[in-house]
């Protein structure tokens, strides 16, 4: 079995060596170098922090290189929306949903991510999963909460890690997955995701409610070749 390399930071990187009102303007059909998707499951007590992180991304969209895509899916106390973020145009609403959906439902996540990866094809993909997380805590082992009520309640559907793996197996292989969520760095989670991503970046402990400093992290998201340590360093310095 090939070795699993572990960088021992408070925020850690696993190198996995196994490898409606819908608005749908036609995207550039040329294959991009990298598409990074931020999937924000914020229909819970983290609702208000989603707006803060969107503002941080706005501060940094000038760092998005040409021939790359940054796609932000947001489901908070409002109806879900998908933004296409570029250095040239900033935040552009690409799709606005006419009805709410449960973003932690496996069918919804698979359909949404499949649509994005199809419409924004790339040589490499990165995925940020933004929400609450319980890692491999007994009886939970989950990522995300969606209460289905557009409120700040934490009573709602969570996605367990094996189900997440099943969703990601239907998508293109990810260059990296960043969990902007608590307690998602563990051997069990890494093992579950060993075939769907090269790098799993996460924290073994709780993280502050504000989450990742996106104004600092957008640039390393698009580093060529991808520099996982740079992502970790920016988060850790923050």
Coordinates of N, CA and C in Angstrom, one line a residue:
X1 N 0.9 -1.2 0.0 CA 0.0 0.0 0.0 C 0.9 1.2 0.0
X2 N 0.5 2.2 -0.8 CA 1.3 3.4 -0.9 C 1.2 4.2 0.4
X3 N 2.2 5.0 0.8 CA 2.2 5.7 2.0 C 1.2 6.9 2.0
X4 N 0.6 7.1 3.1 CA -0.3 8.3 3.3 C 0.5 9.3 4.1
X5 N 0.8 10.5 3.4 CA 1.6 11.5 4.0 C 0.8 12.5 4.8
X6 N 1.2 12.8 5.9 CA 0.4 13.7 6.8 C 1.3 14.9 7.2
X7 N 0.8 16.1 7.0 CA 1.5 17.3 7.5 C 0.8 17.7 8.8
X8 N 1.7 17.8 9.8 CA 1.2 18.0 11.2 C 1.0 19.4 11.5
X9 N 0.0 20.0 11.1 CA -0.4 21.4 11.4 C -1.7 21.3 12.3
X10 N -2.0 22.4 13.0 CA -3.4 22.4 13.6 C -4.4 22.2 12.5
X11 N -4.2 22.7 11.3 CA -5.0 22.4 10.2 C -4.2 21.5 9.3
X12 N -4.7 20.3 9.0 CA -3.8 19.3 8.4 C -4.2 19.0 6.9
X13 N -3.2 18.5 6.2 CA -3.4 18.1 4.8 C -3.2 16.6 4.7
X14 N -4.1 15.9 4.2 CA -3.8 14.5 3.8 C -3.5 14.4 2.3
X15 N -2.4 13.8 1.9 CA -2.1 13.5 0.5 C -2.5 12.1 0.3
X16 N -3.6 11.9 -0.5 CA -4.1 10.6 -0.8 C -3.6 10.1 -2.1
X17 N -2.7 9.2 -2.0 CA -2.1 8.7 -3.3 C -2.7 7.5 -3.8
X18 N -4.0 7.5 -3.9 CA -4.7 6.4 -4.7 C -5.7 7.2 -5.5
X19 N -5.1 7.0 -5.9 CA -6.0 7.9 -6.4 C -7.5 7.4 -6.6
X20 N -38.9 27.6 -12.8 CA -38.0 28.2 -11.9 C -37.5 29.5 -12.5
X21 N -36.6 30.0 -11.8 CA -36.0 31.3 -12.0 C -34.6 31.1 -12.4
X22 N -34.4 29.9 -12.9 CA -33.0 29.5 -13.1 C -32.4 30.4 -14.2
X23 N -31.2 30.9 -13.9 CA -30.4 31.7 -14.9 C -29.2 30.8 -15.3
X24 N -29.2 30.5 -16.6 CA -28.1 29.6 -17.0 C -27.5 30.1 -18.3
X25 N -26.8 31.3 -18.2 CA -26.1 31.8 -19.3 C -25.0 30.8 -19.7
X26 N -24.7 30.7 -21.0 CA -23.7 29.7 -21.5 C -22.3 30.1 -21.0
X27 N -21.7 29.2 -20.2 CA -20.3 29.5 -19.8 C -19.3 29.3 -21.0
X28 N -18.1 29.7 -20.8 CA -17.0 29.4 -21.7 C -16.9 27.9 -21.8
X29 N -16.9 27.4 -23.1 CA -16.9 25.9 -23.2 C -15.4 25.4 -23.3
X30 N -14.4 26.3 -23.3 CA -13.0 25.9 -23.3 C -12.7 25.3 -21.9
X31 N -12.0 24.2 -21.9 CA -11.7 23.5 -20.6 C -10.7 24.4 -19.9
X32 N -11.1 24.7 -18.6 CA -10.3 25.6 -17.8 C -9.1 24.8 -17.2
X33 N -8.1 25.5 -16.6 CA -7.1 24.8 -15.9 C -7.6 24.3 -14.6
X34 N -8.4 25.0 -13.9 CA -8.9 24.5 -12.6 C -10.3 25.2 -12.4
X35 N -11.2 24.4 -11.9 CA -12.5 24.9 -11.4 C -12.5 24.6 -9.9
X36 N -12.7 25.6 -9.1 CA -12.9 25.5 -7.6 C -14.3 25.8 -7.2
X37 N -14.9 24.9 -6.5 CA -16.3 25.0 -6.1 C -16.4 25.2 -4.6
X38 N -17.0 26.2 -4.1 CA -17.3 26.4 -2.7 C -18.8 26.1 -2.5
X39 N -19.0 25.0 -1.7 CA -20.4 24.5 -1.5 C -20.8 24.9 -0.1
X40 N -21.6 25.9 0.1 CA -21.9 26.4 1.4 C -23.3 25.9 1.9
X41 N -23.2 25.0 2.8 CA -24.4 24.5 3.5 C -24.7 25.3 4.7
X42 N -25.3 26.4 4.6 CA -25.4 27.4 5.7 C -26.8 27.7 6.2
X43 N -27.7 26.7 5.9 CA -29.1 26.8 6.4 C -29.1 26.2 7.8
X44 N -28.4 26.9 8.7 CA -28.3 26.5 10.1 C -27.7 27.7 10.9
X45 N -27.1 27.4 12.1 CA -26.7 28.5 13.0 C -25.5 29.3 12.4
X46 N -24.9 28.8 11.3 CA -23.8 29.5 10.7 C -24.3 30.4 9.6
X47 N -25.6 30.6 9.5 CA -26.2 31.4 8.4 C -25.5 32.7 8.2
X48 N -25.4 33.5 9.3 CA -24.9 34.9 9.2 C -23.4 34.9 8.8
X49 N -22.7 33.9 9.1 CA -21.3 33.9 8.7 C -21.1 33.7 7.2
X50 N -22.1 33.1 6.5 CA -21.9 32.9 5.1 C -21.8 34.2 4.4
X51 N -22.5 35.3 4.8 CA -22.4 36.6 4.2 C -21.0 37.2 4.4
X52 N -20.4 36.9 5.5 CA -19.1 37.4 5.8 C -18.1 36.8 4.9
X53 N -18.2 35.5 4.6 CA -17.3 34.8 3.8 C -17.4 35.2 2.3
X54 N -18.7 35.5 1.9 CA -18.9 36.0 0.5 C -18.2 37.3 0.4
X55 N -18.3 38.2 1.4 CA -17.6 39.5 1.3 C -16.1 39.3 1.2
X56 N -15.6 38.3 1.9 CA -14.1 38.0 1.9 C -13.7 37.6 0.5
X57 N -14.6 36.8 -0.2 CA -14.3 36.4 -1.6 C -14.3 37.6 -2.5
X58 N -15.2 38.5 -2.2 CA -15.3 39.7 -3.1 C -14.0 40.5 -3.0
X59 N -13.4 40.5 -1.8 CA -12.1 41.2 -1.7 C -11.0 40.6 -2.5
X60 N -11.1 39.4 -2.8 CA -10.0 38.6 -3.4 C -10.2 38.2 -4.8
X61 N -11.4 38.5 -5.5 CA -11.6 37.9 -6.8 C -10.6 38.4 -7.8
X62 N -9.9 39.5 -7.5 CA -8.9 39.9 -8.5 C -7.7 39.0 -8.6
X63 N -7.6 38.0 -7.6 CA -6.5 37.0 -7.6 C -6.9 35.8 -8.4
X64 N -8.1 35.7 -9.0 CA -8.5 34.6 -9.7 C -7.8 34.6 -11.1
X65 N -7.0 33.7 -11.5 CA -6.3 33.7 -12.8 C -7.3 33.5 -13.9
X66 N -6.8 34.0 -15.1 CA -7.6 33.7 -16.3 C -7.6 32.2 -16.6
X67 N -8.6 31.7 -17.3 CA -8.7 30.3 -17.6 C -8.9 29.4 -16.4
X68 N -9.5 30.0 -15.3 CA -9.9 29.2 -14.2 C -11.3 29.7 -13.8
X69 N -12.0 28.9 -12.9 CA -13.4 29.2 -12.5 C -13.5 29.1 -11.0
X70 N -14.1 30.1 -10.4 CA -14.5 30.0 -9.0 C -16.0 30.0 -8.9
X71 N -16.6 29.0 -8.5 CA -18.1 28.8 -8.4 C -18.5 28.7 -7.0
X72 N -19.4 29.6 -6.5 CA -19.8 29.6 -5.1 C -21.3 29.3 -5.1
X73 N -21.6 28.2 -4.4 CA -23.0 27.8 -4.2 C -23.4 28.1 -2.7
X74 N -24.4 28.9 -2.6 CA -24.8 29.4 -1.2 C -26.3 29.0 -0.9
X75 N -26.5 28.2 0.2 CA -27.8 27.9 0.7 C -27.8 28.3 2.1
X76 N -28.4 29.5 2.4 CA -28.5 30.0 3.8 C -30.0 30.3 4.1
X77 N -30.3 31.4 4.7 CA -31.7 31.6 5.1 C -32.5 32.1 3.9
X78 N -31.8 32.3 2.8 CA -32.5 32.7 1.6 C -32.5 31.5 0.6
X79 N -33.1 31.7 -0.5 CA -33.2 30.6 -1.5 C -31.7 30.4 -2.1
X80 N -31.4 29.2 -2.4 CA -30.0 28.9 -2.9 C -29.7 29.7 -4.2
X81 N -28.5 30.0 -4.3 CA -28.0 30.7 -5.5 C -26.6 30.2 -5.8
X82 N -26.2 30.3 -7.1 CA -24.9 29.9 -7.6 C -24.3 31.1 -8.2
X83 N -23.0 31.5 -7.8 CA -22.3 32.6 -8.4 C -21.1 32.1 -9.2
X84 N -20.9 32.8 -10.3 CA -19.7 32.6 -11.1 C -18.8 33.8 -10.8
X85 N -17.6 33.6 -10.2 CA -16.8 34.7 -9.7 C -15.5 34.7 -10.6
X86 N -15.3 35.9 -11.2 CA -14.1 36.0 -12.1 C -13.4 37.4 -11.7
X87 N -12.1 37.4 -12.1 CA -11.4 38.7 -11.9 C -11.9 39.8 -12.7
X88 N -12.4 39.5 -13.9 CA -12.9 40.5 -14.8 C -14.3 41.1 -14.4
X89 N -15.2 40.2 -14.0 CA -16.6 40.6 -13.7 C -17.0 40.6 -12.3
X90 N -16.2 40.0 -11.4 CA -16.5 39.9 -10.0 C -17.6 38.8 -9.8
X91 N -18.6 39.1 -8.9 CA -19.6 38.1 -8.6 C -20.8 38.3 -9.7
X92 N -21.0 37.2 -10.4 CA -22.1 37.2 -11.3 C -23.1 36.0 -10.9
X93 N -24.3 36.4 -10.8 CA -25.3 35.3 -10.4 C -25.5 34.4 -11.6
X94 N -25.1 33.2 -11.5 CA -25.3 32.2 -12.6 C -26.6 31.5 -12.5
X95 N -27.0 31.1 -11.3 CA -28.3 30.4 -11.2 C -28.9 30.8 -9.9
X96 N -30.2 31.2 -10.0 CA -31.0 31.5 -8.8 C -32.1 30.5 -8.7
X97 N -32.3 29.8 -7.6 CA -33.3 28.7 -7.5 C -34.6 29.4 -7.1
X98 N -35.7 28.9 -7.7 CA -37.0 29.4 -7.4 C -37.6 28.8 -6.2
X99 N -37.1 27.6 -5.8 CA -37.5 26.9 -4.6 C -36.3 26.5 -3.7
X100 N -36.6 26.3 -2.4 CA -35.5 25.9 -1.5 C -35.2 24.4 -1.8
X101 N -34.0 24.0 -1.5 CA -33.7 22.6 -1.5 C -32.8 22.2 -0.4
X102 N -32.8 20.9 0.0 CA -32.0 20.5 1.1 C -30.6 20.2 0.6
X103 N -29.6 21.0 0.9 CA -28.3 20.9 0.3 C -27.5 19.8 0.9
X104 N -27.9 19.2 2.0 CA -27.2 18.1 2.6 C -27.8 16.8 2.1
X105 N -28.8 16.8 1.3 CA -29.4 15.6 0.7 C -28.4 15.1 -0.4
X106 N -28.1 13.9 -0.5 CA -27.2 13.3 -1.4 C -27.6 13.6 -2.9
X107 N -28.8 13.4 -3.2 CA -29.3 13.7 -4.6 C -29.1 15.1 -5.0
X108 N -29.5 16.0 -4.1 CA -29.3 17.5 -4.3 C -27.8 17.8 -4.5
X109 N -27.0 17.3 -3.6 CA -25.6 17.7 -3.8 C -25.0 17.1 -5.1
X110 N -25.3 15.9 -5.4 CA -24.8 15.2 -6.6 C -25.3 16.0 -7.8
X111 N -26.6 16.3 -7.9 CA -27.1 17.0 -9.0 C -26.5 18.4 -9.2
X112 N -26.3 19.1 -8.1 CA -25.7 20.5 -8.1 C -24.3 20.4 -8.6
X113 N -23.5 19.6 -7.9 CA -22.0 19.5 -8.3 C -21.8 19.0 -9.7
X114 N -22.7 18.0 -10.1 CA -22.6 17.5 -11.5 C -22.9 18.6 -12.5
X115 N -23.9 19.4 -12.2 CA -24.2 20.5 -13.1 C -23.0 21.5 -13.2
X116 N -22.4 21.8 -12.1 CA -21.3 22.8 -12.1 C -20.1 22.2 -12.9
X117 N -19.8 21.0 -12.6 CA -18.6 20.4 -13.2 C -18.8 20.2 -14.7
X118 N -20.1 20.0 -15.1 CA -20.4 19.8 -16.5 C -20.3 21.2 -17.3
X119 N -20.9 22.2 -16.6 CA -20.9 23.5 -17.3 C -19.6 24.3 -17.2
X120 N -18.8 23.9 -16.2 CA -17.5 24.6 -16.1 C -16.4 23.5 -16.1
X121 N -16.1 22.9 -17.2 CA -15.2 21.8 -17.3 C -13.7 22.3 -17.0
X122 N -12.9 21.4 -16.4 CA -11.5 21.8 -16.1 C -10.6 20.6 -16.1
X123 N -9.3 20.9 -16.2 CA -8.3 19.8 -16.0 C -8.3 19.3 -14.6
X124 N -8.5 20.2 -13.7 CA -8.4 19.9 -12.3 C -9.6 20.6 -11.5
X125 N -10.0 20.0 -10.4 CA -11.1 20.5 -9.6 C -10.7 20.6 -8.2
X126 N -11.2 21.6 -7.5 CA -11.1 21.7 -6.1 C -12.5 21.9 -5.5
X127 N -12.7 21.5 -4.3 CA -14.0 21.5 -3.6 C -13.8 22.0 -2.2
X128 N -14.6 23.0 -1.8 CA -14.7 23.5 -0.4 C -16.0 23.1 0.1
X129 N -16.1 22.3 1.2 CA -17.4 22.0 1.8 C -17.5 22.8 3.1
X130 N -18.4 23.7 3.2 CA -18.6 24.7 4.2 C -19.8 24.4 5.0
X131 N -19.6 24.2 6.3 CA -20.8 24.0 7.2 C -20.3 23.5 8.6
X132 N -21.2 23.0 9.3 CA -20.9 22.3 10.6 C -20.3 20.9 10.2
X133 N -19.5 20.4 11.0 CA -19.0 19.0 10.8 C -18.7 18.3 12.1
X134 N -18.8 17.0 12.0 CA -18.6 16.2 13.2 C -17.6 15.1 13.0
X135 N -17.0 15.1 11.7 CA -15.9 14.1 11.4 C -16.3 12.7 11.6
X136 N -15.6 12.0 12.5 CA -15.9 10.6 12.8 C -16.4 10.4 14.3
X137 N -17.0 11.5 14.8 CA -17.5 11.4 16.2 C -18.6 10.3 16.2
X138 N -18.6 9.4 17.1 CA -19.6 8.3 17.2 C -21.0 8.8 17.1
X139 N -21.9 8.1 16.4 CA -23.3 8.4 16.2 C -23.5 9.6 15.3
X140 N -22.5 10.3 14.8 CA -22.7 11.4 13.9 C -22.0 11.1 12.6
X141 N -20.7 11.3 12.6 CA -19.9 11.0 11.4 C -20.5 11.7 10.2
X142 N -20.6 13.1 10.3 CA -21.3 13.8 9.3 C -20.7 15.1 8.9
X143 N -21.2 15.7 7.8 CA -20.8 17.0 7.3 C -22.1 17.7 7.0
X144 N -22.2 19.0 7.4 CA -23.4 19.8 7.0 C -24.6 19.6 7.8
X145 N -25.4 20.7 7.9 CA -26.7 20.7 8.5 C -27.6 21.6 7.6
X146 N -28.8 21.1 7.2 CA -29.8 21.9 6.5 C -31.1 21.7 7.2
X147 N -31.6 22.7 7.8 CA -32.9 22.5 8.6 C -34.1 22.6 7.7
X148 N -34.0 23.0 6.4 CA -35.1 23.0 5.5 C -36.2 24.0 5.8
X149 N -35.8 25.0 6.7 CA -36.8 26.0 7.1 C -36.3 27.4 6.9
X150 N -35.2 27.6 6.3 CA -34.6 28.9 6.1 C -34.4 29.6 7.4
X151 N -34.0 28.9 8.4 CA -33.8 29.5 9.8 C -32.4 29.2 10.2
X152 N -32.1 29.6 11.5 CA -30.8 29.3 12.0 C -30.8 28.1 12.9
X153 N -31.8 27.3 12.8 CA -31.8 26.1 13.7 C -30.8 25.0 13.2
X154 N -30.3 24.3 14.1 CA -29.4 23.2 13.8 C -30.1 21.9 13.8
X155 N -31.4 21.9 13.8 CA -32.1 20.6 13.7 C -32.5 20.4 12.2
X156 N -31.8 19.5 11.6 CA -32.0 19.2 10.2 C -31.2 18.1 9.7
X157 N -31.3 17.8 8.4 CA -30.6 16.7 7.8 C -29.1 16.9 7.7
X158 N -28.3 15.9 8.1 CA -26.9 15.9 8.0 C -26.5 14.8 7.0
X159 N -25.3 14.9 6.4 CA -24.9 13.9 5.4 C -23.7 13.1 6.1
X160 N -23.9 11.8 6.2 CA -22.8 11.0 6.7 C -21.7 10.9 5.7
X161 N -20.5 10.6 6.2 CA -19.3 10.6 5.4 C -19.3 9.5 4.3
X162 N -19.7 8.3 4.6 CA -19.8 7.3 3.5 C -20.8 7.8 2.4
X163 N -21.9 8.5 2.7 CA -22.8 9.0 1.7 C -22.1 10.1 0.9
X164 N -21.3 10.9 1.5 CA -20.5 12.0 0.8 C -19.6 11.3 -0.1
X165 N -18.9 10.3 0.3 CA -18.0 9.6 -0.6 C -18.7 9.0 -1.8
X166 N -19.9 8.5 -1.6 CA -20.7 8.0 -2.7 C -21.0 9.1 -3.7
X167 N -21.4 10.3 -3.2 CA -21.6 11.4 -4.1 C -20.4 11.8 -4.9
X168 N -19.3 11.9 -4.2 CA -18.0 12.4 -4.9 C -17.5 11.3 -5.9
X169 N -17.8 10.1 -5.7 CA -17.4 9.1 -6.6 C -18.0 9.2 -8.0
X170 N -19.1 9.9 -8.1 CA -19.8 10.1 -9.4 C -19.3 11.4 -10.1
X171 N -18.4 12.1 -9.5 CA -17.9 13.4 -10.0 C -16.4 13.2 -10.5
X172 N -15.9 14.2 -11.2 CA -14.5 14.1 -11.5 C -13.6 14.1 -10.3
X173 N -12.5 13.5 -10.4 CA -11.5 13.4 -9.3 C -11.1 14.8 -8.8
X174 N -11.1 15.0 -7.5 CA -10.7 16.3 -7.0 C -9.3 16.5 -6.7
X175 N -8.7 17.6 -7.1 CA -7.3 17.9 -6.7 C -7.2 18.1 -5.2
X176 N -8.2 18.7 -4.7 CA -8.3 18.9 -3.2 C -9.7 19.0 -2.7
X177 N -9.9 18.6 -1.5 CA -11.2 18.9 -0.8 C -10.8 19.7 0.5
X178 N -11.3 20.9 0.7 CA -11.1 21.6 1.9 C -12.4 21.6 2.7
X179 N -12.3 21.1 4.0 CA -13.5 21.1 4.8 C -13.4 22.4 5.7
X180 N -14.2 23.4 5.4 CA -14.3 24.6 6.2 C -15.4 24.2 7.3
X181 N -15.0 23.3 8.2 CA -16.0 22.7 9.1 C -15.1 22.1 10.3
X182 N -15.8 21.9 11.4 CA -15.1 21.4 12.5 C -14.8 19.9 12.4
X183 N -13.7 19.4 13.0 CA -13.3 18.0 13.3 C -13.4 17.1 12.1
X184 N -13.0 17.6 10.9 CA -13.1 16.7 9.7 C -11.8 16.1 9.4
X185 N -10.7 16.4 10.1 CA -9.5 15.7 9.8 C -9.3 14.6 10.7
X186 N -9.4 13.4 10.2 CA -9.2 12.1 10.9 C -8.8 11.1 9.9
X187 N -8.1 10.1 10.4 CA -7.8 8.9 9.5 C -9.0 8.3 8.9
X188 N -10.1 8.2 9.7 CA -11.3 7.6 9.1 C -11.9 8.3 8.0
X189 N -12.0 9.7 8.1 CA -12.5 10.5 7.0 C -11.6 10.4 5.8
X190 N -10.2 10.5 6.0 CA -9.3 10.4 4.9 C -9.4 9.1 4.2
X191 N -9.5 8.0 5.0 CA -9.6 6.7 4.4 C -10.9 6.6 3.5
X192 N -12.0 7.1 4.0 CA -13.2 7.1 3.3 C -13.1 7.8 1.9
X193 N -12.3 8.9 1.9 CA -12.3 9.8 0.7 C -11.0 9.5 -0.1
X194 N -10.3 8.4 0.2 CA -9.0 8.2 -0.4 C -9.0 8.1 -1.9
X195 N -10.1 7.7 -2.5 CA -10.2 7.5 -4.0 C -10.8 8.7 -4.7
X196 N -11.2 9.7 -4.0 CA -12.0 10.8 -4.6 C -11.2 12.1 -4.7
X197 N -10.1 12.2 -3.9 CA -9.3 13.4 -3.9 C -7.8 13.2 -3.6
X198 N -7.0 14.0 -4.2 CA -5.5 13.9 -3.9 C -5.2 14.5 -2.5
X199 N -5.8 15.6 -2.2 CA -5.5 16.2 -0.9 C -6.8 16.4 -0.1
X200 N -6.8 16.1 1.2 CA -7.9 16.4 2.1 C -7.4 17.4 3.1
X201 N -7.9 18.6 3.1 CA -7.4 19.7 4.0 C -8.5 19.9 5.0
X202 N -8.2 19.8 6.3 CA -9.2 19.9 7.4 C -8.6 20.2 8.7
X203 N -9.4 20.4 9.7 CA -8.9 20.5 11.1 C -9.3 19.3 11.9
X204 N -8.5 18.9 12.8 CA -8.8 17.8 13.7 C -9.7 18.2 14.9
X205 N -9.8 19.5 15.0 CA -10.5 20.1 16.2 C -11.6 21.1 15.7
X206 N -12.2 21.8 16.6 CA -13.2 22.8 16.3 C -12.5 24.0 15.6
X207 N -13.2 24.7 14.7 CA -12.6 25.9 14.1 C -13.5 27.0 14.5
X208 N -13.0 28.3 14.5 CA -13.8 29.4 14.8 C -15.0 29.6 13.9
X209 N -16.1 30.2 14.4 CA -17.3 30.4 13.5 C -17.0 31.1 12.2
X210 N -16.1 32.1 12.2 CA -15.8 32.8 10.9 C -15.2 31.9 9.8
X211 N -14.6 30.8 10.2 CA -14.1 29.9 9.2 C -12.9 30.4 8.5
X212 N -12.7 30.0 7.3 CA -11.5 30.2 6.5 C -11.4 31.7 6.2
X213 N -10.2 32.3 6.1 CA -10.0 33.6 5.6 C -9.9 33.7 4.1
X214 N -11.1 33.7 3.4 CA -11.1 33.6 2.0 C -10.4 34.7 1.2
X215 N -10.3 35.9 1.8 CA -9.6 36.9 1.2 C -8.1 36.6 1.0
X216 N -7.6 35.6 1.8 CA -6.2 35.2 1.7 C -6.1 33.9 1.0
X217 N -7.2 33.1 0.9 CA -7.0 31.7 0.4 C -7.4 31.6 -1.1
X218 N -8.1 32.5 -1.6 CA -8.5 32.4 -3.0 C -7.2 32.2 -3.9
X219 N -6.2 33.0 -3.7 CA -5.0 32.9 -4.5 C -4.4 31.5 -4.4
X220 N -4.1 30.9 -3.2 CA -3.5 29.6 -3.2 C -4.5 28.5 -3.7
X221 N -5.8 28.7 -3.7 CA -6.7 27.7 -4.3 C -6.3 27.5 -5.8
X222 N -5.7 28.5 -6.5 CA -5.4 28.4 -7.9 C -4.0 28.3 -8.2
X223 N -3.1 27.9 -7.2 CA -1.7 27.8 -7.4 C -1.5 26.6 -8.4
X224 N -0.5 26.9 -9.4 CA -0.1 25.9 -10.3 C 1.4 25.6 -10.2
X225 N 1.8 24.4 -9.9 CA 1.0 23.3 -9.4 C 0.4 23.6 -8.1
X226 N -0.7 22.9 -7.7 CA -1.4 23.1 -6.5 C -0.5 23.0 -5.3
X227 N -0.5 24.0 -4.4 CA 0.3 24.0 -3.2 C -0.6 23.9 -2.0
X228 N -0.8 22.7 -1.5 CA -1.7 22.4 -0.4 C -1.1 23.1 0.9
X229 N 0.2 23.1 1.0 CA 0.8 23.7 2.2 C 0.5 25.2 2.3
X230 N 0.4 25.9 1.1 CA 0.1 27.3 1.1 C -1.3 27.6 1.6
X231 N -2.3 26.7 1.3 CA -3.6 26.8 1.8 C -3.6 26.7 3.3
X232 N -2.9 25.7 3.8 CA -2.8 25.4 5.2 C -2.2 26.6 5.9
X233 N -1.1 27.1 5.4 CA -0.4 28.2 6.0 C -1.3 29.5 6.1
X234 N -2.0 29.8 5.1 CA -2.9 31.0 5.2 C -3.9 30.8 6.2
X235 N -4.5 29.7 6.3 CA -5.5 29.4 7.3 C -4.9 29.5 8.7
X236 N -3.7 28.9 8.9 CA -3.1 28.8 10.2 C -2.7 30.2 10.7
X237 N -2.1 31.0 9.8 CA -1.7 32.4 10.1 C -2.9 33.2 10.6
X238 N -4.0 33.0 9.9 CA -5.3 33.7 10.3 C -5.7 33.3 11.7

